[in-house]
Short mmCIF file of C-alpha atoms in Angstrom, two decimals:
data_model
loop_
_atom_site.label_atom_id
_atom_site.label_comp_id
_atom_site.label_asym_id
_atom_site.label_seq_id
_atom_site.Cartn_x
_atom_site.Cartn_y
_atom_site.Cartn_z
CA MET N 1 -23.58 -11.77 4.41
CA ASP N 2 -21.88 -14.23 2.07
CA LYS N 3 -19.52 -13.35 -0.80
CA LYS N 4 -22.26 -13.58 -3.43
CA GLN N 5 -24.48 -11.13 -1.56
CA MET N 6 -21.51 -8.79 -1.04
CA LEU N 7 -20.61 -8.90 -4.72
CA GLU N 8 -24.21 -8.21 -5.71
CA ALA N 9 -24.24 -5.21 -3.34
CA ILE N 10 -21.04 -3.87 -4.93
CA LEU N 11 -22.43 -4.43 -8.44
CA GLY N 12 -25.64 -2.65 -7.52
CA TYR N 13 -23.78 0.33 -6.08
CA TYR N 14 -21.32 0.83 -8.92
CA THR N 15 -23.16 -0.29 -12.06
CA ASN N 16 -26.79 -1.04 -11.10
CA GLY N 17 -26.02 -4.74 -11.45
CA ASN N 18 -24.33 -4.52 -14.86
CA LYS N 19 -21.61 -7.19 -14.72
CA ALA N 20 -19.96 -6.17 -18.00
CA LYS N 21 -19.61 -2.56 -16.89
CA PHE N 22 -18.21 -3.57 -13.53
CA ALA N 23 -15.78 -5.97 -15.23
CA SER N 24 -14.55 -3.01 -17.25
CA ILE N 25 -13.94 -1.01 -14.05
CA LEU N 26 -11.85 -3.87 -12.62
CA GLY N 27 -10.07 -4.66 -15.87
CA VAL N 28 -11.30 -8.27 -16.02
CA SER N 29 -13.64 -10.16 -18.35
CA PRO N 30 -17.41 -10.29 -17.74
CA GLN N 31 -16.99 -14.09 -17.45
CA THR N 32 -14.80 -13.52 -14.40
CA ILE N 33 -17.59 -11.64 -12.64
CA SER N 34 -20.11 -14.34 -13.55
CA ALA N 35 -17.72 -17.01 -12.22
CA TRP N 36 -17.38 -15.12 -8.93
CA VAL N 37 -21.15 -14.99 -8.51
CA ALA N 38 -21.50 -18.70 -9.33
CA ARG N 39 -18.70 -19.71 -6.96
CA ASN N 40 -19.69 -17.35 -4.13
CA THR N 41 -16.28 -15.64 -4.14
CA PHE N 42 -14.38 -12.62 -5.49
CA ASP N 43 -10.92 -11.05 -5.56
CA SER N 44 -11.03 -8.75 -2.52
CA GLU N 45 -7.57 -7.31 -3.27
CA LEU N 46 -8.57 -6.27 -6.78
CA ILE N 47 -11.91 -4.80 -5.72
CA TYR N 48 -10.35 -2.86 -2.85
CA THR N 49 -7.69 -1.44 -5.16
CA LYS N 50 -10.16 -0.37 -7.86
CA CYS N 51 -13.08 0.64 -5.63
CA SER N 52 -11.47 2.96 -3.12
CA ASP N 53 -14.65 3.83 -1.23
CA ILE N 54 -15.32 0.23 -0.14
CA SER N 55 -14.58 -0.40 3.55
CA ALA N 56 -11.75 -2.88 4.08
CA ASP N 57 -13.45 -4.28 7.20
CA TRP N 58 -16.66 -4.94 5.30
CA LEU N 59 -14.82 -6.43 2.32
CA LEU N 60 -12.92 -8.87 4.53
CA THR N 61 -15.68 -9.78 7.00
CA GLY N 62 -19.03 -8.81 5.45
CA LYS N 63 -19.86 -6.93 8.67
CA GLY N 64 -20.62 -3.25 9.17
CA GLU N 65 -21.14 -0.63 6.48
CA MET N 66 -20.05 -1.31 2.90
CA LEU N 67 -18.85 2.24 2.28
CA LYS N 68 -16.14 4.19 4.05
CA ASN N 69 -18.29 7.32 3.67
CA ASN N 70 -22.03 7.05 4.09
CA ASP N 71 -22.98 8.99 0.97
CA ASN N 72 -24.11 8.20 -2.55
CA THR N 73 -21.07 9.34 -4.52
CA PRO N 74 -18.61 6.58 -5.47
CA LEU N 75 -15.09 7.70 -4.64
CA SER N 76 -13.79 5.86 -7.69
CA SER N 77 -14.86 8.91 -9.66
CA PRO N 78 -12.17 11.59 -9.93
CA THR N 79 -11.42 13.12 -6.51
CA SER N 80 -8.55 15.07 -5.06
CA SER N 81 -6.15 13.39 -2.65
CA LYS N 82 -3.99 15.10 -0.10
CA ILE N 83 -1.81 14.19 2.82
CA GLU N 84 -3.93 14.34 5.94
CA ALA N 85 -2.60 16.52 8.73
CA THR N 86 -2.31 14.50 11.93
CA ASN N 87 -0.90 15.32 15.34
CA ASP N 88 2.30 13.40 14.65
CA HIS N 89 2.75 13.71 10.90
CA GLU N 90 1.63 17.16 9.84
CA ALA N 91 2.63 18.52 6.45
CA ILE N 92 3.67 22.19 6.47
CA PRO N 93 4.44 24.82 3.78
CA PHE N 94 7.89 24.80 2.17
CA ALA N 95 8.67 28.37 3.31
CA GLU N 96 8.12 27.46 6.94
CA ALA N 97 10.10 24.27 6.41
CA ALA N 98 13.10 26.22 5.09
CA ARG N 99 13.08 28.50 8.13
CA ASN N 100 13.18 25.46 10.40
CA GLY N 101 15.89 23.59 8.50
CA LEU N 102 13.57 20.89 7.19
CA SER N 103 14.10 19.23 3.81
CA PRO N 104 11.31 18.15 1.43
CA ILE N 105 10.91 14.38 1.07
CA PRO N 106 10.19 12.98 -2.41
CA LEU N 107 7.10 10.83 -2.89
CA VAL N 108 8.34 8.51 -5.63
CA THR N 109 6.83 6.08 -8.09
CA GLN N 110 7.31 2.36 -7.65
CA THR N 111 9.62 2.43 -10.68
CA ALA N 112 12.00 4.72 -8.81
CA ALA N 113 11.85 2.64 -5.62
CA ALA N 114 12.67 -0.50 -7.57
CA GLY N 115 16.17 0.85 -8.10
CA PHE N 116 17.04 1.69 -4.53
CA GLY N 117 19.31 -1.34 -4.22
CA ASN N 118 21.89 0.24 -6.53
CA ALA N 119 25.08 1.42 -4.86
CA ASN N 120 24.81 4.82 -6.56
CA PHE N 121 21.04 5.15 -6.04
CA SER N 122 19.60 8.50 -6.99
CA ILE N 123 16.05 9.69 -7.53
CA GLU N 124 15.37 11.28 -10.88
CA GLU N 125 13.01 14.25 -11.00
CA ARG N 126 10.73 12.43 -13.46
CA ASP N 127 10.16 9.71 -10.83
CA VAL N 128 8.99 12.16 -8.14
CA LYS N 129 5.22 12.60 -7.85
CA GLU N 130 5.24 15.21 -5.07
CA TYR N 131 7.45 16.65 -2.33
CA TYR N 132 6.30 16.83 1.29
CA VAL N 133 7.71 18.25 4.49
CA ILE N 134 6.85 16.24 7.60
CA PRO N 135 8.30 17.81 10.79
CA LYS N 136 7.98 14.55 12.74
CA PHE N 137 10.54 13.00 10.38
CA LYS N 138 13.15 15.72 11.06
CA TYR N 139 15.33 13.41 13.13
CA CYS N 140 14.72 10.29 11.04
CA LYS N 141 16.76 9.28 8.04
CA VAL N 142 14.05 9.36 5.37
CA ASP N 143 15.22 8.82 1.79
CA PHE N 144 11.84 8.68 0.07
CA MET N 145 8.14 8.05 0.53
CA ILE N 146 5.96 5.68 -1.48
CA GLU N 147 2.27 4.77 -1.55
CA VAL N 148 1.00 1.46 -0.20
CA SER N 149 -1.25 -0.59 -2.47
CA GLY N 150 -3.46 -3.54 -1.62
CA LEU N 151 -4.74 -5.08 1.61
CA SER N 152 -1.89 -7.32 2.72
CA MET N 153 -0.72 -4.97 5.53
CA TYR N 154 -4.22 -4.01 6.71
CA PRO N 155 -5.03 -2.81 9.37
CA HIS N 156 -1.52 -1.42 9.98
CA PHE N 157 -1.53 0.26 6.56
CA ASN N 158 -4.44 0.99 4.25
CA SER N 159 -4.15 1.05 0.48
CA GLY N 160 -3.18 4.62 -0.41
CA ASP N 161 -1.28 5.33 2.79
CA VAL N 162 2.14 6.91 2.29
CA ILE N 163 5.11 5.35 4.06
CA ALA N 164 8.45 7.04 4.77
CA CYS N 165 11.44 4.82 4.05
CA SER N 166 15.12 4.69 4.94
CA ILE N 167 17.27 2.76 2.47
CA LEU N 168 19.32 -0.07 3.95
CA ARG N 169 22.78 -0.30 2.42
CA ASN N 170 23.63 -3.40 4.45
CA THR N 171 21.26 -6.30 5.18
CA GLN N 172 22.89 -6.67 8.60
CA PHE N 173 20.76 -3.69 9.64
CA ILE N 174 17.43 -5.44 8.99
CA GLN N 175 15.21 -5.07 12.06
CA TRP N 176 13.29 -8.34 12.34
CA ASN N 177 9.49 -8.11 12.49
CA LYS N 178 9.59 -4.45 11.41
CA CYS N 179 7.87 -3.23 8.23
CA HIS N 180 10.15 -2.94 5.22
CA VAL N 181 9.81 -2.08 1.55
CA ILE N 182 11.41 -4.84 -0.50
CA ALA N 183 12.25 -4.48 -4.19
CA THR N 184 12.25 -7.85 -5.98
CA ARG N 185 12.97 -8.88 -9.54
CA GLU N 186 9.88 -11.06 -9.99
CA GLN N 187 7.23 -9.54 -7.70
CA GLY N 188 8.15 -5.86 -7.87
CA ILE N 189 7.74 -3.73 -4.75
CA LEU N 190 6.48 -5.45 -1.57
CA VAL N 191 5.62 -3.97 1.82
CA LYS N 192 6.03 -6.67 4.47
CA ARG N 193 7.42 -7.45 7.87
CA LEU N 194 10.72 -9.29 7.53
CA MET N 195 11.80 -12.33 9.51
CA PRO N 196 14.72 -14.74 9.05
CA GLY N 197 14.08 -17.51 6.52
CA ASP N 198 14.72 -21.20 7.06
CA ASP N 199 18.23 -20.76 5.68
CA MET N 200 20.72 -18.01 4.83
CA GLN N 201 19.44 -17.86 1.24
CA HIS N 202 15.91 -16.69 2.13
CA LEU N 203 14.03 -14.01 4.06
CA ARG N 204 10.49 -14.55 5.27
CA ALA N 205 7.87 -11.95 4.29
CA VAL N 206 4.97 -11.63 6.75
CA SER N 207 1.71 -9.74 6.17
CA ASP N 208 -0.34 -8.13 8.95
CA ASN N 209 -3.53 -9.29 7.21
CA LYS N 210 -3.86 -12.91 8.30
CA GLU N 211 -5.58 -13.83 5.03
CA TYR N 212 -2.14 -13.54 3.40
CA PRO N 213 0.16 -16.39 4.48
CA PRO N 214 3.89 -15.77 5.03
CA PHE N 215 6.27 -16.72 2.23
CA ASP N 216 10.01 -16.90 1.67
CA ILE N 217 11.87 -14.59 -0.71
CA PRO N 218 15.19 -15.80 -2.16
CA VAL N 219 17.88 -13.32 -1.16
CA ASP N 220 19.24 -13.23 -4.70
CA GLU N 221 15.81 -12.04 -5.94
CA ILE N 222 15.97 -8.93 -3.75
CA THR N 223 17.39 -5.80 -5.36
CA GLY N 224 16.92 -3.47 -2.40
CA ILE N 225 15.42 -3.07 1.08
CA ALA N 226 14.25 0.02 2.96
CA LEU N 227 13.02 0.26 6.54
CA VAL N 228 9.63 1.89 7.05
CA VAL N 229 10.18 4.62 9.65
CA GLY N 230 6.74 6.25 9.60
CA SER N 231 3.56 6.80 7.65
CA VAL N 232 0.85 9.31 6.80
CA SER N 233 -2.65 8.55 5.55
CA LEU N 234 -4.49 9.85 2.51
CA GLU N 235 -8.11 10.92 2.23
#
């Protein structure tokens, strides 16, 4: 299935082929949708972000089922999200957490995370979306959790996954080829693997999704770095 056929399938599912309505869902102009059809292409990152029920595998390869769930209800309509209980990363009630000496971890907005490079970093209550208790993280230094967006770290992380982060106060503690959250002045929050750059003034950001080429980030553009120590998935 080529990109044009895939786009037509998405249009048919969401808006019965109405390009203007679908453009409104994505926040682009109807001309953009028409240009995608004409050029046999589309912005997979944007569609995946806005159309949460589309399978990442199908969107990237055109193979398999288009939808994550084989039903007829688009998940872009209002739904409830929750942290999924897994064998390793199970969320438990606060009362039980208190009895076991566990502390709630704040799930913060990207605005809050953008400031974690400050020496006197603190998380304001207005920046906290939720608090969670994850027993598996008891012996990890977890400062905050934040949601992943986009496809650049697929299949390691899906858009909407929640990652637990430990703030690095010293760049000497960067663990090469490990996933980090990087706050930058120009590009905002990035989730990437970090490698040494070609010189001391740059770090190389590497995506797990091979469609996203590595790139160098000037060190002086970075306002903070946190190591990803674990993750939980959303449904």
